[in-house]
């Protein structure tokens, strides 16, 4: 299939349209403006609806409504805007409404820097809103992977009736790469997906006291509320089968780099450079950062591994806490960090690797 | 014998109202139900309920319902109506929900001329949380967060939602009604029905503001609360059509 040169944000939006997304609401914030702008042009061409919300809060709630009406729906933002969306995301999770959203993350906290960063890891993976709900969180390291994961995200969301988060960063969102786009779902397929939700979708039903659509992000009855949380927890527990991870040359590695997103891509190039020079370096790259592929760290040969090197664009380090849970004290963990909108340099990672090997 | 009145179809059977004595939520929910019955649109009706006493609405009705986060009902309604344009979509919101925490969503949806209906309950106070001050609380009226009564210097003035929205070009129909007398109850039902009809005709944004009582948090018995509406609320919130583009 022909490959097309596309900017990350636009590729994500096109992948969503091809997956059958027919509603998008969003609010301007850098570095993800190309996502709403693309949807504004593209959705009317396919009979979809784009709304520029008056805020991130309004936008996510428009998506809550559209998705509750059975339409594949999406929103996107960047770090401070994602924080504002947490209310609506929590409601979607509580009411079991499938939707997809993307965080093209930037430096933080606060308004932070508009340049790329990975400062939202805890927020994305541990608590994207009140109430202890969980989501599949997908972290692409190339534009192609962003396309593929966005396309798959809508299926995951519908399967689980739960939000799915695409955790990218400003590099993935703004760089251009050649991509192979997935097939466009036909109008019939899109209509069939919507029709499959008509039983619970909030669109009006024949008079039937027992079987109206009741989208309930909360319950008065504490027993029902607990049952609702138990059912959600069972869905979260089923995600072990959905774990995605890249394990790259770790069997004999004396240093294993642990990184996700753009840092993992830089880390992988470091592995290749080191291997060419005869240095035994490997990489563990979580693609699903929630759930986290802890078991990949069991495949490290701790008899030869001197340290795991956590590489992330976050200060303080955040991913490192999940790495610790994977390593379980079997070797030291070092960090190579940058923040504030500075992009990780290959040289810094190479230096950190060499420092460990020299020990 | 000819049957001239029966249970409203959209009200669930065997439900006992959990609203406080004298509360007008139950009256308004019944009027909405009658309007839906008479228009024959049960199978396409969707309510978006806010947070607060207005959220209790969902327990009694037979049409579809989604609970919006506090204040966001107009945003949720936008998402539903834009993707399901054949549905009859209305929000049911109190004054704290619509006019305080949700003001941005409310005014923005009205300004876009979204083709749905807002049923706005104005009783001048937060009910479910126990009598805190609302944007609509009258000057001098006591609230748990304004224990000496609302004063203009500190709290500003009561907010007039219909008049505020009347500054916008897009809204199609804005009317303020009350349920304090039998005549006004009938006018309220007619206003709700008119707003629904306008939506079904694709006319755009409508809002029916209903001045109601909260005997519990006003500290009045239900009959005195009716007098309070007549003597205090209605001079501040005059009834009538604020806009009707027809």
Short mmCIF file of C-alpha atoms in Angstrom, two decimals, chain A residues 19-274:
data_model
loop_
_atom_site.label_atom_id
_atom_site.label_comp_id
_atom_site.label_asym_id
_atom_site.label_seq_id
_atom_site.Cartn_x
_atom_site.Cartn_y
_atom_site.Cartn_z
CA UNK A 19 -11.72 3.73 12.33
CA UNK A 20 -15.22 5.18 12.13
CA UNK A 21 -14.90 8.19 14.41
CA UNK A 22 -17.71 10.54 13.42
CA UNK A 23 -17.67 13.07 16.25
CA UNK A 24 -14.84 15.18 17.55
CA UNK A 25 -14.94 18.09 19.98
CA UNK A 26 -11.82 19.91 21.09
CA UNK A 27 -10.31 23.17 22.21
CA UNK A 28 -7.13 24.83 20.94
CA UNK A 29 -3.91 24.13 22.81
CA UNK A 30 -0.37 23.68 21.53
CA UNK A 31 1.09 21.25 20.41
CA UNK A 32 -2.04 19.42 19.24
CA UNK A 33 -3.95 22.08 17.28
CA UNK A 34 -3.54 20.12 14.06
CA UNK A 35 -5.84 17.40 15.43
CA UNK A 36 -8.99 19.56 15.82
CA UNK A 37 -8.07 21.50 12.68
CA UNK A 38 -7.84 18.29 10.68
CA UNK A 39 -11.14 16.98 12.04
CA UNK A 40 -12.80 20.34 11.24
CA UNK A 41 -11.89 19.84 7.57
CA UNK A 42 -12.29 16.09 7.39
CA UNK A 43 -15.38 15.11 9.38
CA UNK A 44 -17.92 16.99 7.22
CA UNK A 45 -16.60 15.04 4.21
CA UNK A 46 -17.69 11.76 5.80
CA UNK A 47 -20.96 12.87 7.39
CA UNK A 48 -19.38 13.43 10.78
CA UNK A 49 -19.61 16.32 13.19
CA UNK A 50 -16.86 18.59 14.47
CA UNK A 51 -17.51 21.03 17.31
CA UNK A 52 -15.01 23.51 18.69
CA UNK A 53 -15.97 23.44 22.34
CA UNK A 54 -15.85 26.53 24.52
CA UNK A 55 -13.32 24.74 26.74
CA UNK A 56 -11.66 21.39 27.26
CA UNK A 57 -14.28 20.70 29.91
CA UNK A 58 -17.12 21.31 27.47
CA UNK A 59 -15.40 19.38 24.68
CA UNK A 60 -14.98 16.18 26.66
CA UNK A 61 -18.56 16.40 27.81
CA UNK A 62 -19.74 16.79 24.22
CA UNK A 63 -17.83 13.59 23.50
CA UNK A 64 -19.46 11.97 26.54
CA UNK A 65 -22.84 12.84 25.02
CA UNK A 66 -22.02 11.82 21.45
CA UNK A 67 -20.45 8.55 22.57
CA UNK A 68 -23.41 7.88 24.87
CA UNK A 69 -25.59 8.29 21.78
CA UNK A 70 -23.61 5.48 20.13
CA UNK A 71 -21.22 7.37 17.83
CA UNK A 72 -17.51 6.62 17.80
CA UNK A 73 -16.16 9.85 19.29
CA UNK A 74 -12.86 11.43 20.18
CA UNK A 75 -11.26 14.42 21.82
CA UNK A 76 -7.67 15.49 22.22
CA UNK A 77 -5.62 18.00 24.12
CA UNK A 78 -2.26 18.59 25.71
CA UNK A 79 -1.25 18.36 29.35
CA UNK A 80 -3.08 21.26 31.10
CA UNK A 81 -6.08 20.67 28.85
CA UNK A 82 -6.04 16.97 29.65
CA UNK A 83 -6.20 17.88 33.33
CA UNK A 84 -9.39 19.82 32.60
CA UNK A 85 -10.83 16.84 30.77
CA UNK A 86 -10.37 14.57 33.77
CA UNK A 87 -13.91 15.30 34.99
CA UNK A 88 -15.50 14.08 31.76
CA UNK A 89 -13.12 11.13 31.43
CA UNK A 90 -14.08 9.97 34.91
CA UNK A 91 -17.76 10.24 33.97
CA UNK A 92 -17.19 8.22 30.79
CA UNK A 93 -15.37 5.55 32.78
CA UNK A 94 -18.02 5.50 35.50
CA UNK A 95 -20.88 5.28 33.00
CA UNK A 96 -18.93 2.80 30.82
CA UNK A 97 -19.01 5.00 27.74
CA UNK A 98 -16.50 4.10 25.01
CA UNK A 99 -14.44 7.03 23.75
CA UNK A 100 -10.89 7.75 22.68
CA UNK A 101 -8.72 10.71 23.62
CA UNK A 102 -5.18 11.75 22.88
CA UNK A 103 -2.72 13.61 25.06
CA UNK A 104 -0.02 15.22 22.93
CA UNK A 105 1.85 16.01 26.09
CA UNK A 106 4.07 18.96 26.88
CA UNK A 107 6.16 20.19 29.80
CA UNK A 108 4.56 20.80 33.14
CA UNK A 109 3.25 21.18 35.77
CA UNK A 110 0.99 24.20 35.42
CA UNK A 111 0.96 25.76 32.00
CA UNK A 112 4.50 24.38 31.70
CA UNK A 113 6.28 24.50 28.37
CA UNK A 114 4.64 24.02 24.99
CA UNK A 115 7.51 21.78 23.86
CA UNK A 116 7.43 17.97 24.10
CA UNK A 117 7.69 16.19 27.44
CA UNK A 118 6.61 13.06 29.28
CA UNK A 119 5.52 14.79 32.47
CA UNK A 120 2.02 13.26 32.49
CA UNK A 121 2.94 9.61 33.05
CA UNK A 122 1.42 9.26 36.52
CA UNK A 123 -1.68 11.17 35.50
CA UNK A 124 -2.11 8.99 32.41
CA UNK A 125 -1.43 5.62 34.00
CA UNK A 126 -2.47 5.94 37.63
CA UNK A 127 -5.21 8.54 38.04
CA UNK A 128 -6.66 10.32 35.03
CA UNK A 129 -9.57 11.52 37.13
CA UNK A 130 -11.30 10.91 40.44
CA UNK A 131 -12.55 7.53 41.52
CA UNK A 132 -9.84 5.00 40.78
CA UNK A 133 -10.95 3.96 37.30
CA UNK A 134 -8.46 2.52 34.82
CA UNK A 135 -7.93 2.79 31.09
CA UNK A 136 -5.86 1.16 28.42
CA UNK A 137 -3.08 3.70 27.83
CA UNK A 138 -1.23 3.35 24.53
CA UNK A 139 2.13 5.05 23.98
CA UNK A 140 3.36 5.23 20.37
CA UNK A 141 7.00 5.90 19.49
CA UNK A 142 6.52 6.57 15.77
CA UNK A 143 3.85 8.26 13.69
CA UNK A 144 3.03 4.88 12.13
CA UNK A 145 2.50 3.39 15.56
CA UNK A 146 0.34 6.38 16.54
CA UNK A 147 -1.84 5.61 13.50
CA UNK A 148 -2.10 1.90 14.26
CA UNK A 149 -2.81 2.40 17.96
CA UNK A 150 -5.43 5.09 17.31
CA UNK A 151 -7.18 2.77 14.87
CA UNK A 152 -7.15 -0.07 17.39
CA UNK A 153 -8.15 2.20 20.27
CA UNK A 154 -11.73 2.51 19.02
CA UNK A 155 -12.12 -1.27 18.98
CA UNK A 156 -10.73 -1.54 22.50
CA UNK A 157 -13.03 1.24 23.68
CA UNK A 158 -16.12 -0.40 22.20
CA UNK A 159 -15.12 -3.88 23.40
CA UNK A 160 -14.70 -2.72 26.99
CA UNK A 161 -17.14 0.22 26.97
CA UNK A 162 -14.36 2.29 28.49
CA UNK A 163 -12.21 5.29 27.55
CA UNK A 164 -8.86 4.61 25.86
CA UNK A 165 -5.98 7.09 26.09
CA UNK A 166 -3.37 7.63 23.41
CA UNK A 167 -0.38 9.02 25.32
CA UNK A 168 1.87 10.70 22.80
CA UNK A 169 4.13 13.68 23.15
CA UNK A 170 4.87 16.83 21.21
CA UNK A 171 7.51 15.07 19.11
CA UNK A 172 5.15 12.36 17.87
CA UNK A 173 2.41 14.94 17.36
CA UNK A 174 4.40 17.45 15.34
CA UNK A 175 6.96 15.49 13.34
CA UNK A 176 6.28 14.24 9.82
CA UNK A 177 6.88 10.64 8.80
CA UNK A 178 5.75 8.37 6.01
CA UNK A 179 2.79 6.27 7.15
CA UNK A 180 0.68 3.49 5.78
CA UNK A 181 -2.93 4.30 6.63
CA UNK A 182 -5.38 1.59 7.71
CA UNK A 183 -8.46 0.85 5.60
CA UNK A 184 -11.36 3.28 5.70
CA UNK A 185 -14.41 1.75 7.32
CA UNK A 186 -17.36 1.95 4.93
CA UNK A 187 -20.49 3.93 5.74
CA UNK A 188 -22.25 0.59 6.23
CA UNK A 189 -19.63 -0.56 8.74
CA UNK A 190 -19.83 2.73 10.63
CA UNK A 191 -23.63 2.50 10.72
CA UNK A 192 -23.44 -1.11 11.92
CA UNK A 193 -21.13 -0.13 14.78
CA UNK A 194 -23.57 2.57 15.84
CA UNK A 195 -26.54 0.22 15.48
CA UNK A 196 -24.81 -2.37 17.67
CA UNK A 197 -25.00 0.14 20.54
CA UNK A 198 -28.63 1.10 20.07
CA UNK A 199 -29.73 -1.06 23.00
CA UNK A 200 -27.95 1.10 25.54
CA UNK A 201 -27.39 4.31 23.58
CA UNK A 202 -29.13 7.37 24.96
CA UNK A 203 -31.19 8.29 21.90
CA UNK A 204 -34.76 7.45 22.92
CA UNK A 205 -36.49 4.08 23.28
CA UNK A 206 -39.96 2.62 23.04
CA UNK A 207 -41.92 2.97 26.28
CA UNK A 208 -40.60 0.18 28.43
CA UNK A 209 -40.06 1.02 32.08
CA UNK A 210 -37.44 -1.65 32.63
CA UNK A 211 -35.35 -1.14 29.54
CA UNK A 212 -34.93 2.54 28.92
CA UNK A 213 -31.37 3.78 28.42
CA UNK A 214 -30.01 4.95 31.70
CA UNK A 215 -26.47 6.29 31.46
CA UNK A 216 -25.53 6.40 35.12
CA UNK A 217 -22.08 7.61 36.17
CA UNK A 218 -23.11 7.11 39.77
CA UNK A 219 -25.65 5.33 41.95
CA UNK A 220 -27.67 6.21 45.03
CA UNK A 221 -27.66 2.57 46.10
CA UNK A 222 -24.26 1.70 47.58
CA UNK A 223 -24.68 -2.01 46.78
CA UNK A 224 -25.28 -1.21 43.11
CA UNK A 225 -22.37 1.25 43.12
CA UNK A 226 -20.04 -1.43 44.50
CA UNK A 227 -21.29 -3.92 41.91
CA UNK A 228 -20.65 -1.37 39.16
CA UNK A 229 -17.07 -0.92 40.40
CA UNK A 230 -16.58 -4.68 40.64
CA UNK A 231 -17.72 -5.13 37.06
CA UNK A 232 -15.32 -2.42 35.91
CA UNK A 233 -12.48 -3.99 37.89
CA UNK A 234 -13.12 -7.32 36.14
CA UNK A 235 -12.73 -5.57 32.79
CA UNK A 236 -9.47 -3.97 33.93
CA UNK A 237 -8.19 -7.35 35.08
CA UNK A 238 -8.87 -8.80 31.62
CA UNK A 239 -6.34 -6.48 29.98
CA UNK A 240 -3.33 -8.73 30.61
CA UNK A 241 -4.05 -10.21 27.17
CA UNK A 242 -3.74 -6.77 25.63
CA UNK A 243 -0.23 -6.07 26.89
CA UNK A 244 2.03 -4.75 24.14
CA UNK A 245 5.75 -4.37 24.63
CA UNK A 246 8.88 -4.33 22.52
CA UNK A 247 11.76 -6.33 24.03
CA UNK A 248 14.89 -5.58 22.04
CA UNK A 249 18.14 -7.51 22.54
CA UNK A 250 17.72 -7.93 26.28
CA UNK A 251 18.79 -11.59 26.71
CA UNK A 252 22.51 -10.92 27.15
CA UNK A 253 22.31 -7.21 27.89
CA UNK A 254 24.60 -5.66 30.48
CA UNK A 255 22.51 -2.50 30.35
CA UNK A 256 18.78 -2.53 29.63
CA UNK A 257 17.19 0.78 28.70
CA UNK A 258 13.59 1.19 29.86
CA UNK A 259 11.71 3.87 27.98
CA UNK A 260 8.44 4.60 26.19
CA UNK A 261 7.32 6.92 23.41
CA UNK A 262 9.90 9.14 21.76
CA UNK A 263 12.50 8.32 24.44
CA UNK A 264 12.27 4.64 23.52
CA UNK A 265 12.92 5.48 19.90
CA UNK A 266 16.03 7.38 20.89
CA UNK A 267 16.94 4.53 23.24
CA UNK A 268 16.60 1.98 20.47
CA UNK A 269 19.06 3.91 18.29
CA UNK A 270 21.45 3.89 21.25
CA UNK A 271 21.13 0.10 21.45
CA UNK A 272 22.02 -0.21 17.76
CA UNK A 273 25.02 2.11 18.09
CA UNK A 274 26.25 0.23 21.17
#
